[in-house]
Amino acid sequence: MSTSAPTTPSASDRTVEAAVASASEMAIGSTKMTTVGERRVVVIRTASGFHALDNACPHQGYGLATGSLDGELLTCQWHNWKFRASDGTCVIGDENVASHQVRVDGDAVIVSVTEPTTEEKLTALWPSLQRGIERDYRGQIARDTARLLDAGASPEDILTVGLRHGLPRSEWGMGHDMAVATDLLHLADRFDDIEKTLPLTHALSGFSESNRDRVPHHVPARVDAPVDQAAFIDVIEAEDVDGAVNTIRALLASDDLGVVLATARSWFIDAVSRHHYNYGHGAIYTQKAFTLIERVPQVAELVLTELAMTLVYGTREDTLPYMRKANRAIDGVDLYVLAAAPGPATTGWNDADNSLVDLLLDADHAPIDELVNAALNGAGVLGLINTVSLAAAHRLLRFDLTIERDRHEEFGWLDITHVMTYANAARWAWTYAPGPRAARLVLLTAFLAFDSGRGERRIRRHDTVVPAPVAGDIVAAVIESRPEDAVAAALAGPAAAVADQLELASLEDTAGSFIMMAHLVKTAVAARDESEATGSLLPLAAAARFLAAPRIERFVTGAAHEAIDFVRTGQPPTR
């Protein structure tokens, strides 16, 4: 048996040559489609000589031989892409077309086609994908992703191109593009081979759309910083960007990456538990960042420094008037005692009659004290997480759909979906770093579960939708906007099959904007986790309703009316 390394076939082994035309029979300005080996090519004669290009336009594969030739420029008539006949350079459109060597021997026009090696394909495709992302050319992004996968590139390396483009251009730290990219990389595992193009194109398009025409932001200069958790918390609290970035850099340089990441995770969980950041996004982005780094460790410094910047710049909602009462209650809790309280696995506690969920849904104030008492009396922190998760499901199931279409109402779907993803982030934090800081984060999620009912309390209406379980196609129900059918199918189970359908449905381009697509994907992924953790189909049914129901997609009308009201009155919008 040979033990020698495989060798790359020589160029001559990869070259096919054929006489394809008579020079005397091809007038200047003419084209001819022919085949060389297995490759279809178009032979072109211009004033400068004979040339040969792939016949398939790289846009959608239409034949260039049926196009028009004007001087040295060949046009694909289908979408007006134009190529230089001499070398295939695209002068209008997204991508170049492959060109091939041509020689004339006597009267014979001979074309040589040399198939590129895998390495040569990859070398050409990586910069092409980068250009597609920079210009927000989604077709090019999709085609290059498919070609890269076909050439053996890994999903992680493909996603890294988007991360390295997008994160340095996110103006105030990371955004939904990073968070949903984590979930989309996870969803790519559910597809085979080149089919992974679908979730990966969604991810790369998110980076592209969110950061088009933005230049990379300022990166703090490298300076020495202490490897110290207290110092990290101090610079975050002081909104010191340079200090936050350099403390993380110092930590990452201090030891083996695997060891360091466990430490960094506890630092960030501590940091995000101190404030209700950006409607829960501080915790959600922390969860997604560390989950992403597990798969793509080469971007650890980029991701974690951007995450630190996100926390520095993030709105600390607990300082705002509407949260002060709840925050005082949270500050009065002995978090060490709360974190040590035994949970359902030990006590057997369960909220069989939904009394704790109902309290969180229908209370007139955030019931922090009542929830803490329940935790100390058998629910534990995990019981509280389950309560928040199920309350989020009920909120989504009873959200009155007419509210979403009321152009004078600021409250909408996205105000509720964050409760489920926030609870899922808190569950992640408690799993990896159980203790007083993660326990505080759980109490913040309870506040959000309460606060997400403000639309119901203000408008005094809700529309509970819990139909009888009926087996059905959830993907079709989502595409056709049939929310009751989607819920009924989700309640019919089984949970794993429903979760699979929801994740597929979230990729079906039913959203009109990137931010909405991101929430569809993130909610579907979180619903799988929360259904498994709670043993309930309700999180899946809730996600199904969100995916299938009518939604405000672009927010332009709402922004315009808000601007008109503000300019006229000087008053902020109603929460």
Coordinates of C-alpha atoms in Angstrom, one line a residue:
M1 CA 0.0 0.0 0.0
S2 CA 1.4 3.4 -0.9
T3 CA 1.9 5.9 1.9
S4 CA 2.9 8.8 -0.4
A5 CA 0.9 12.0 -0.3
P6 CA -1.6 12.5 -3.1
T7 CA -0.3 14.6 -5.9
T8 CA -2.1 17.3 -7.9
P9 CA -2.6 16.4 -11.5
S10 CA -0.3 18.3 -13.8
A11 CA -1.8 21.0 -16.1
S12 CA -1.4 18.7 -19.1
D13 CA -3.4 16.0 -17.3
R14 CA -6.1 18.6 -16.7
T15 CA -6.1 20.1 -20.2
V16 CA -8.5 19.2 -23.1
E17 CA -7.8 20.6 -26.5
A18 CA -10.0 20.5 -29.6
A19 CA -10.3 22.1 -33.0
V20 CA -13.7 23.8 -32.9
A21 CA -14.0 26.0 -36.0
S22 CA -12.5 27.0 -39.3
A23 CA -10.9 30.4 -39.2
S24 CA -12.0 31.1 -42.7
E25 CA -15.6 30.5 -41.9
M26 CA -15.8 32.8 -38.9
A27 CA -16.2 36.5 -39.8
I28 CA -15.1 39.3 -37.5
G29 CA -18.0 39.9 -35.1
S30 CA -19.3 36.3 -35.1
T31 CA -19.6 33.8 -32.3
K32 CA -20.0 30.0 -32.2
M33 CA -21.0 27.7 -29.4
T34 CA -19.0 24.4 -29.2
T35 CA -17.9 21.8 -26.7
V36 CA -14.3 21.1 -25.5
G37 CA -14.2 18.0 -23.4
E38 CA -17.2 18.5 -21.0
R39 CA -17.1 22.3 -21.1
R40 CA -19.3 24.3 -23.4
V41 CA -17.5 27.4 -24.7
V42 CA -18.3 30.2 -27.0
V43 CA -15.7 31.0 -29.6
I44 CA -15.6 34.7 -30.5
R45 CA -13.8 36.5 -33.4
T46 CA -13.2 40.2 -33.0
A47 CA -10.8 42.6 -34.7
S48 CA -8.2 41.6 -32.1
G49 CA -8.4 37.9 -32.9
F50 CA -10.1 34.7 -31.7
H51 CA -11.2 34.3 -28.1
A52 CA -13.0 31.6 -26.1
L53 CA -15.1 32.0 -22.9
D54 CA -17.4 29.7 -21.0
N55 CA -20.7 29.7 -22.7
A56 CA -22.7 29.9 -19.5
C57 CA -23.1 33.4 -18.2
P58 CA -22.0 33.3 -14.5
H59 CA -25.1 35.1 -13.4
Q60 CA -27.7 32.4 -14.2
G61 CA -26.2 30.2 -16.8
Y62 CA -27.8 31.6 -20.0
G63 CA -25.8 31.0 -23.1
L64 CA -23.5 33.8 -24.1
A65 CA -23.5 32.5 -27.7
T66 CA -27.0 33.8 -28.0
G67 CA -25.8 37.2 -26.8
S68 CA -24.7 40.2 -28.8
L69 CA -21.2 41.2 -29.8
D70 CA -20.3 44.8 -30.1
G71 CA -16.6 45.3 -31.0
E72 CA -14.7 43.6 -28.1
L73 CA -17.7 43.4 -25.8
L74 CA -20.0 40.4 -25.5
T75 CA -23.4 41.0 -23.8
C76 CA -25.7 38.4 -22.2
Q77 CA -29.1 39.5 -23.5
W78 CA -31.0 38.1 -20.5
H79 CA -29.8 40.7 -17.9
N80 CA -27.4 42.9 -19.9
W81 CA -24.2 41.6 -18.2
K82 CA -21.2 42.6 -20.4
F83 CA -17.9 40.8 -20.7
R84 CA -14.6 41.6 -22.5
A85 CA -14.1 39.0 -25.1
S86 CA -10.4 38.9 -24.7
D87 CA -10.3 37.8 -21.0
G88 CA -13.9 37.4 -19.7
T89 CA -13.7 40.4 -17.4
C90 CA -17.2 41.6 -16.4
V91 CA -17.6 45.3 -17.0
I92 CA -21.4 45.4 -16.2
G93 CA -22.6 42.8 -13.7
D94 CA -21.2 40.9 -10.8
E95 CA -18.7 38.3 -11.9
N96 CA -16.1 37.5 -14.6
V97 CA -16.6 34.5 -16.9
A98 CA -13.8 32.0 -17.4
S99 CA -11.7 32.5 -20.5
H100 CA -9.6 29.8 -22.4
Q101 CA -6.6 29.7 -24.6
V102 CA -7.1 29.9 -28.3
R103 CA -4.6 29.3 -31.1
V104 CA -5.0 29.1 -34.9
D105 CA -3.1 26.3 -36.7
G106 CA -3.5 26.8 -40.4
D107 CA -7.3 27.2 -40.8
A108 CA -8.1 25.4 -37.5
V109 CA -9.2 27.3 -34.5
I110 CA -8.1 25.3 -31.5
V111 CA -9.3 25.9 -27.9
S112 CA -7.6 24.5 -24.8
V113 CA -9.5 24.1 -21.6
T114 CA -7.5 23.5 -18.4
E115 CA -9.7 22.6 -15.5
P116 CA -8.5 24.4 -12.4
T117 CA -7.3 22.5 -9.3
T118 CA -9.3 22.7 -6.1
E119 CA -6.7 25.1 -4.7
E120 CA -6.9 27.3 -7.8
K121 CA -10.7 27.4 -7.5
L122 CA -10.6 28.4 -3.8
T123 CA -7.9 31.0 -4.5
A124 CA -10.2 32.7 -7.0
L125 CA -13.5 32.2 -5.1
W126 CA -12.5 33.7 -1.7
P127 CA -11.9 37.3 -3.1
S128 CA -14.9 36.9 -5.3
L129 CA -17.1 36.2 -2.2
Q130 CA -15.5 39.1 -0.4
R131 CA -16.4 41.4 -3.3
G132 CA -20.0 40.1 -3.3
I133 CA -20.4 40.9 0.4
E134 CA -18.8 44.3 0.1
R135 CA -21.2 45.3 -2.7
D136 CA -24.3 43.5 -1.3
Y137 CA -24.7 41.3 -4.4
R138 CA -26.7 38.5 -3.0
G139 CA -26.7 36.5 -6.2
Q140 CA -22.9 36.5 -6.2
I141 CA -22.8 35.7 -2.5
A142 CA -25.0 32.7 -3.1
R143 CA -23.2 31.4 -6.2
D144 CA -19.7 31.8 -4.6
T145 CA -20.9 30.1 -1.4
A146 CA -22.3 27.2 -3.4
R147 CA -19.0 27.0 -5.4
L148 CA -16.9 27.1 -2.3
L149 CA -18.9 24.3 -0.6
D150 CA -18.6 22.3 -3.8
A151 CA -14.8 22.9 -3.8
G152 CA -14.6 21.6 -0.2
A153 CA -14.5 24.8 1.8
S154 CA -16.0 24.5 5.3
P155 CA -19.1 26.5 6.5
E156 CA -17.0 27.9 9.3
D157 CA -14.4 29.4 6.9
I158 CA -17.1 30.7 4.6
L159 CA -18.9 32.4 7.5
T160 CA -15.6 33.9 8.7
V161 CA -15.4 36.0 5.6
G162 CA -18.7 37.6 6.6
L163 CA -17.6 38.1 10.2
R164 CA -14.4 39.8 9.3
H165 CA -16.3 42.1 6.9
G166 CA -19.2 42.9 9.1
L167 CA -18.1 43.1 12.7
P168 CA -15.4 45.8 12.2
R169 CA -18.1 47.9 10.4
S170 CA -20.8 47.7 13.1
E171 CA -20.8 51.2 14.4
W172 CA -21.6 50.6 18.0
G173 CA -20.5 47.0 18.5
M174 CA -22.1 43.9 17.2
G175 CA -25.7 43.6 16.0
H176 CA -28.3 41.1 14.8
D177 CA -26.0 40.0 12.0
M178 CA -23.6 38.2 14.3
A179 CA -26.3 36.8 16.5
V180 CA -28.3 35.3 13.7
A181 CA -25.1 34.1 11.9
T182 CA -24.5 31.9 15.0
D183 CA -27.9 30.3 14.6
L184 CA -27.6 30.0 10.8
L185 CA -24.3 28.2 11.1
H186 CA -26.0 25.8 13.5
L187 CA -28.8 25.3 10.9
A188 CA -26.3 24.6 8.2
D189 CA -25.5 21.3 10.0
R190 CA -29.0 20.2 9.1
F191 CA -28.3 20.4 5.4
D192 CA -26.1 18.2 3.2
D193 CA -23.1 19.4 1.2
I194 CA -23.9 22.2 -1.2
E195 CA -27.4 22.6 0.3
K196 CA -25.7 24.4 3.2
T197 CA -25.7 27.4 0.7
L198 CA -29.2 28.4 1.9
P199 CA -28.5 29.2 5.6
L200 CA -25.0 30.4 4.9
T201 CA -26.3 32.9 2.2
H202 CA -28.8 34.2 4.7
A203 CA -25.9 34.8 7.2
L204 CA -23.5 36.5 4.7
S205 CA -26.3 38.6 3.3
G206 CA -27.0 39.8 6.8
F207 CA -23.5 41.1 7.2
S208 CA -23.6 42.6 3.7
E209 CA -26.9 44.4 4.1
S210 CA -26.3 45.7 7.6
N211 CA -22.9 47.1 6.7
R212 CA -23.0 48.1 3.1
D213 CA -20.9 51.2 2.4
R214 CA -19.7 51.5 6.0
V215 CA -16.0 51.8 6.7
P216 CA -14.3 50.0 9.5
H217 CA -14.7 51.7 12.8
H218 CA -12.0 52.9 15.1
V219 CA -10.0 50.1 16.8
P220 CA -8.4 51.0 20.1
A221 CA -4.6 50.9 20.1
R222 CA -3.1 48.0 21.9
V223 CA -1.9 48.8 25.4
D224 CA -1.1 46.8 28.5
A225 CA -4.1 46.0 30.7
P226 CA -4.6 43.8 33.7
V227 CA -6.1 40.3 33.4
D228 CA -8.6 41.0 36.1
Q229 CA -12.4 40.5 36.2
A230 CA -13.1 43.4 38.5
A231 CA -11.1 45.7 36.2
F232 CA -13.1 44.5 33.3
I233 CA -16.4 45.2 35.1
D234 CA -15.1 48.6 36.1
V235 CA -14.2 49.7 32.5
I236 CA -17.5 48.4 31.2
E237 CA -19.4 50.4 33.9
A238 CA -17.2 53.5 33.2
E239 CA -18.1 53.1 29.4
D240 CA -14.3 53.0 28.7
V241 CA -14.1 51.4 25.2
D242 CA -10.3 51.3 25.1
G243 CA -10.1 49.8 28.6
A244 CA -12.7 47.1 27.8
V245 CA -11.1 46.1 24.5
N246 CA -7.6 45.9 25.9
T247 CA -8.6 44.0 29.0
I248 CA -10.2 41.3 26.8
R249 CA -7.1 41.3 24.6
A250 CA -4.9 40.8 27.6
L251 CA -7.1 37.9 28.8
L252 CA -7.0 36.2 25.4
A253 CA -3.2 36.4 25.3
S254 CA -2.8 35.0 28.8
D255 CA -3.3 31.3 28.4
D256 CA -4.6 28.4 26.3
L257 CA -7.6 29.6 24.4
G258 CA -9.9 26.9 25.7
V259 CA -9.1 27.8 29.3
V260 CA -9.3 31.5 28.6
L261 CA -12.8 31.3 27.0
A262 CA -14.3 29.8 30.1
T263 CA -12.9 32.7 32.1
A264 CA -14.1 35.2 29.5
R265 CA -17.6 33.7 29.5
S266 CA -17.9 34.2 33.3
W267 CA -16.7 37.8 32.9
F268 CA -19.3 38.6 30.3
I269 CA -22.1 36.9 32.2
D270 CA -21.2 39.0 35.2
A271 CA -21.2 42.2 33.0
V272 CA -24.5 41.6 31.3
S273 CA -26.3 40.7 34.6
R274 CA -25.6 44.1 36.0
H275 CA -28.0 45.9 33.5
H276 CA -31.0 45.2 31.3
Y277 CA -29.0 46.0 28.2
N278 CA -30.8 47.0 25.0
Y279 CA -34.0 45.1 25.6
G280 CA -32.0 41.9 26.5
H281 CA -29.6 42.0 23.6
G282 CA -26.6 42.2 25.9
A283 CA -27.2 38.7 27.2
I284 CA -28.5 37.4 23.8
Y285 CA -25.4 38.6 22.0
T286 CA -23.1 37.2 24.7
Q287 CA -24.7 33.8 24.3
K288 CA -24.4 33.9 20.5
A289 CA -20.9 35.2 20.6
F290 CA -19.5 32.4 22.8
T291 CA -21.5 29.7 20.9
L292 CA -20.0 31.0 17.7
I293 CA -16.5 31.0 19.0
E294 CA -16.8 27.3 19.9
R295 CA -17.2 26.7 16.2
V296 CA -15.0 29.4 14.8
P297 CA -12.2 30.0 17.4
Q298 CA -10.1 31.9 15.0
V299 CA -12.4 34.9 15.4
A300 CA -12.3 34.9 19.2
E301 CA -10.5 38.2 19.6
L302 CA -12.6 40.0 16.9
V303 CA -15.9 38.7 18.4
L304 CA -15.1 39.3 22.0
T305 CA -13.7 42.8 21.6
E306 CA -16.7 43.8 19.5
L307 CA -19.0 42.3 22.3
A308 CA -17.2 44.4 24.9
M309 CA -17.8 47.5 22.8
T310 CA -21.5 46.5 22.5
L311 CA -21.8 46.5 26.3
V312 CA -20.0 49.9 26.6
Y313 CA -22.3 51.5 24.1
G314 CA -25.5 49.7 25.1
T315 CA -28.6 51.4 26.7
R316 CA -28.9 50.4 30.3
E317 CA -32.6 50.2 30.6
D318 CA -32.6 49.6 34.3
T319 CA -31.7 53.3 34.7
L320 CA -34.9 54.4 33.0
P321 CA -38.0 55.4 34.9
Y322 CA -40.2 52.5 33.8
M323 CA -37.8 49.9 35.3
R324 CA -36.6 51.6 38.5
K325 CA -39.2 49.9 40.7
A326 CA -38.4 46.5 39.4
N327 CA -34.7 47.2 39.6
R328 CA -34.9 48.2 43.3
A329 CA -36.7 44.9 44.0
I330 CA -34.0 43.0 42.2
D331 CA -31.2 44.9 44.0
G332 CA -32.9 43.9 47.3
V333 CA -32.6 40.2 46.6
D334 CA -29.9 38.1 48.2
L335 CA -28.5 36.6 45.0
Y336 CA -26.3 34.1 46.8
V337 CA -29.3 32.6 48.6
L338 CA -31.4 32.7 45.4
A339 CA -28.7 30.9 43.4
A340 CA -28.3 28.2 46.1
A341 CA -32.1 27.5 46.2
P342 CA -32.8 23.9 45.2
G343 CA -34.7 23.5 42.0
P344 CA -37.3 21.2 40.5
A345 CA -34.9 18.2 40.1
T346 CA -34.5 18.2 43.9
T347 CA -37.8 19.5 45.1
G348 CA -40.2 18.1 42.5
W349 CA -41.7 21.5 42.1
N350 CA -43.8 22.2 39.1
D351 CA -46.2 24.9 38.1
A352 CA -49.0 22.5 37.2
D353 CA -51.8 25.0 37.4
N354 CA -49.8 27.7 35.6
S355 CA -50.3 30.0 38.6
L356 CA -46.7 31.4 38.4
V357 CA -46.9 31.9 34.7
D358 CA -50.3 33.6 35.0
L359 CA -48.9 35.9 37.7
L360 CA -46.1 37.0 35.4
L361 CA -48.6 37.5 32.6
D362 CA -51.3 39.3 34.4
A363 CA -49.7 41.2 37.3
D364 CA -50.0 45.0 37.6
H365 CA -46.3 45.2 38.4
A366 CA -43.2 43.1 37.8
P367 CA -43.7 40.4 40.5
I368 CA -40.0 40.1 41.5
D369 CA -40.6 39.4 45.1
E370 CA -43.3 36.8 44.4
L371 CA -41.0 35.0 41.9
V372 CA -38.1 35.0 44.3
N373 CA -40.3 33.5 47.0
A374 CA -41.4 30.8 44.6
A375 CA -37.7 30.1 43.8
L376 CA -36.9 29.8 47.5
N377 CA -39.9 27.4 48.0
G378 CA -39.0 24.8 45.4
A379 CA -38.9 26.4 42.0
G380 CA -35.2 27.4 42.2
V381 CA -33.6 29.4 39.4
L382 CA -34.4 26.8 36.7
G383 CA -38.0 26.9 37.7
L384 CA -38.0 30.7 37.2
I385 CA -36.4 30.3 33.8
N386 CA -39.0 27.8 32.8
T387 CA -41.7 30.2 34.0
V388 CA -40.3 33.1 31.9
S389 CA -40.1 30.8 28.9
L390 CA -43.7 29.6 29.1
A391 CA -44.9 33.1 29.8
A392 CA -43.1 34.2 26.6
A393 CA -44.9 31.5 24.7
H394 CA -48.3 32.6 26.1
R395 CA -47.6 36.2 25.2
L396 CA -46.9 35.2 21.6
L397 CA -50.0 33.0 21.5
R398 CA -52.3 35.6 22.8
F399 CA -50.9 38.7 21.0
D400 CA -53.8 40.4 19.2
L401 CA -52.9 40.5 15.5
T402 CA -54.7 43.8 15.0
I403 CA -52.2 45.6 17.2
E404 CA -49.4 44.9 14.7
R405 CA -51.3 46.7 11.9
D406 CA -52.2 49.7 14.0
R407 CA -49.8 52.4 12.6
H408 CA -50.3 54.5 15.8
E409 CA -49.2 51.6 18.1
E410 CA -45.5 51.3 18.9
F411 CA -45.8 47.9 20.4
G412 CA -45.4 44.8 18.2
W413 CA -44.1 41.3 17.6
L414 CA -40.5 42.0 18.3
D415 CA -41.3 43.4 21.7
I416 CA -42.4 39.9 22.7
T417 CA -40.1 37.6 20.8
H418 CA -37.1 38.9 22.8
V419 CA -38.6 37.4 25.9
M420 CA -38.1 33.9 24.6
T421 CA -34.6 34.6 23.2
Y422 CA -33.6 36.4 26.5
A423 CA -34.9 33.5 28.6
N424 CA -32.9 31.1 26.4
A425 CA -29.8 33.3 26.9
A426 CA -30.3 33.3 30.7
R427 CA -30.7 29.5 30.6
W428 CA -27.4 29.3 28.7
A429 CA -25.7 31.6 31.3
W430 CA -27.1 29.5 34.2
T431 CA -25.8 26.3 32.5
Y432 CA -22.3 27.5 32.1
A433 CA -21.9 29.8 35.1
P434 CA -24.6 29.0 37.7
G435 CA -24.3 31.5 40.6
P436 CA -25.5 34.9 41.8
R437 CA -24.8 36.8 38.6
A438 CA -26.7 34.4 36.3
A439 CA -29.5 34.4 38.9
R440 CA -29.7 38.1 38.6
L441 CA -29.9 37.8 34.8
V442 CA -32.9 35.5 35.2
L443 CA -34.7 38.1 37.3
L444 CA -34.1 40.7 34.5
T445 CA -35.7 38.3 32.0
A446 CA -38.7 38.1 34.4
F447 CA -39.0 41.8 34.2
L448 CA -39.0 41.7 30.4
A449 CA -41.7 39.0 30.4
F450 CA -43.8 41.3 32.5
D451 CA -43.0 44.4 30.5
S452 CA -43.8 42.7 27.2
G453 CA -47.4 42.8 28.3
R454 CA -47.5 46.6 28.3
G455 CA -49.4 46.6 25.0
E456 CA -52.1 44.3 26.4
R457 CA -52.4 46.4 29.6
R458 CA -52.6 49.7 27.7
I459 CA -54.9 48.5 25.0
R460 CA -56.8 46.1 27.2
R461 CA -57.2 43.4 24.6
H462 CA -55.5 40.1 23.7
D463 CA -56.4 37.3 21.4
T464 CA -55.6 33.9 22.8
V465 CA -55.0 31.4 20.0
V466 CA -54.6 27.8 21.2
P467 CA -56.5 25.7 18.6
A468 CA -56.9 21.9 18.9
P469 CA -53.8 20.0 17.7
V470 CA -54.0 19.0 14.0
A471 CA -51.2 17.5 12.0
G472 CA -50.1 19.7 9.2
D473 CA -47.3 21.2 7.1
I474 CA -45.9 24.0 9.2
V475 CA -43.6 25.3 6.4
A476 CA -46.6 25.7 4.1
A477 CA -48.7 27.4 6.8
V478 CA -45.9 29.9 7.3
I479 CA -45.4 30.6 3.6
E480 CA -49.2 31.0 3.2
S481 CA -49.6 33.1 6.4
R482 CA -52.0 30.7 8.2
P483 CA -51.1 31.2 11.8
E484 CA -53.9 29.1 13.4
D485 CA -52.9 26.2 11.2
A486 CA -49.3 26.6 12.0
V487 CA -50.1 26.6 15.8
A488 CA -52.4 23.6 15.4
A489 CA -49.7 21.6 13.6
A490 CA -47.0 22.6 16.2
L491 CA -49.2 21.4 19.0
A492 CA -49.7 18.1 17.3
G493 CA -46.0 17.3 17.7
P494 CA -43.7 15.5 18.0
A495 CA -41.4 18.3 19.3
A496 CA -38.3 17.4 17.3
A497 CA -40.2 17.2 14.0
V498 CA -42.0 20.5 14.7
A499 CA -38.7 22.2 15.6
D500 CA -37.2 21.0 12.3
Q501 CA -40.1 22.4 10.3
L502 CA -39.9 25.7 12.1
E503 CA -36.2 26.1 11.4
L504 CA -36.8 25.4 7.7
A505 CA -39.7 27.8 7.7
S506 CA -37.5 30.5 9.1
L507 CA -35.3 30.3 6.0
E508 CA -38.1 30.7 3.5
D509 CA -37.7 34.4 2.9
T510 CA -41.1 35.4 4.3
A511 CA -39.6 38.5 5.9
G512 CA -39.2 41.8 4.1
S513 CA -36.2 43.0 6.0
F514 CA -33.0 41.6 7.5
I515 CA -33.9 42.4 11.1
M516 CA -37.2 40.5 10.8
M517 CA -35.5 37.5 9.2
A518 CA -33.0 37.5 12.0
H519 CA -35.8 37.4 14.6
L520 CA -37.6 34.6 12.7
V521 CA -34.5 32.5 12.8
K522 CA -33.5 33.3 16.4
T523 CA -37.0 32.6 17.7
A524 CA -37.3 29.3 15.9
V525 CA -33.9 28.2 17.2
A526 CA -34.7 29.3 20.8
A527 CA -38.1 27.6 20.6
R528 CA -36.5 24.3 20.0
D529 CA -34.2 24.7 23.1
E530 CA -37.0 26.0 25.3
S531 CA -39.5 23.3 24.3
E532 CA -36.9 20.6 25.1
A533 CA -36.0 22.3 28.5
T534 CA -39.6 22.8 29.6
G535 CA -41.1 19.6 28.2
S536 CA -43.8 21.7 26.5
L537 CA -44.9 22.2 22.9
L538 CA -46.0 25.8 23.7
P539 CA -42.7 27.5 22.8
L540 CA -42.8 25.8 19.4
A541 CA -46.5 26.7 18.9
A542 CA -45.7 30.3 19.8
A543 CA -42.8 30.5 17.3
A544 CA -45.1 29.0 14.7
R545 CA -47.6 31.7 15.2
F546 CA -45.0 34.4 15.0
L547 CA -43.5 33.0 11.8
A548 CA -46.9 32.6 10.1
A549 CA -48.8 35.7 11.3
P550 CA -48.9 39.1 9.5
R551 CA -46.1 41.4 10.6
I552 CA -44.8 44.9 10.0
E553 CA -41.7 44.2 8.0
R554 CA -39.9 47.4 7.2
F555 CA -40.9 49.9 9.9
V556 CA -40.7 52.9 7.5
T557 CA -44.3 54.0 8.0
G558 CA -43.9 53.8 11.7
A559 CA -40.7 55.8 11.7
A560 CA -42.3 58.4 9.5
H561 CA -45.4 58.8 11.8
E562 CA -43.1 58.9 14.9
A563 CA -41.0 61.6 13.3
I564 CA -44.1 63.7 12.3
D565 CA -45.5 63.4 15.9
F566 CA -42.1 64.3 17.4
V567 CA -41.6 67.4 15.2
R568 CA -45.1 68.5 15.9
T569 CA -45.3 67.9 19.6
G570 CA -41.7 67.4 20.9
Q571 CA -43.0 64.5 22.9
P572 CA -41.5 61.0 22.9
P573 CA -43.5 58.0 21.6
T574 CA -45.7 55.9 23.9
R575 CA -43.9 52.8 25.2

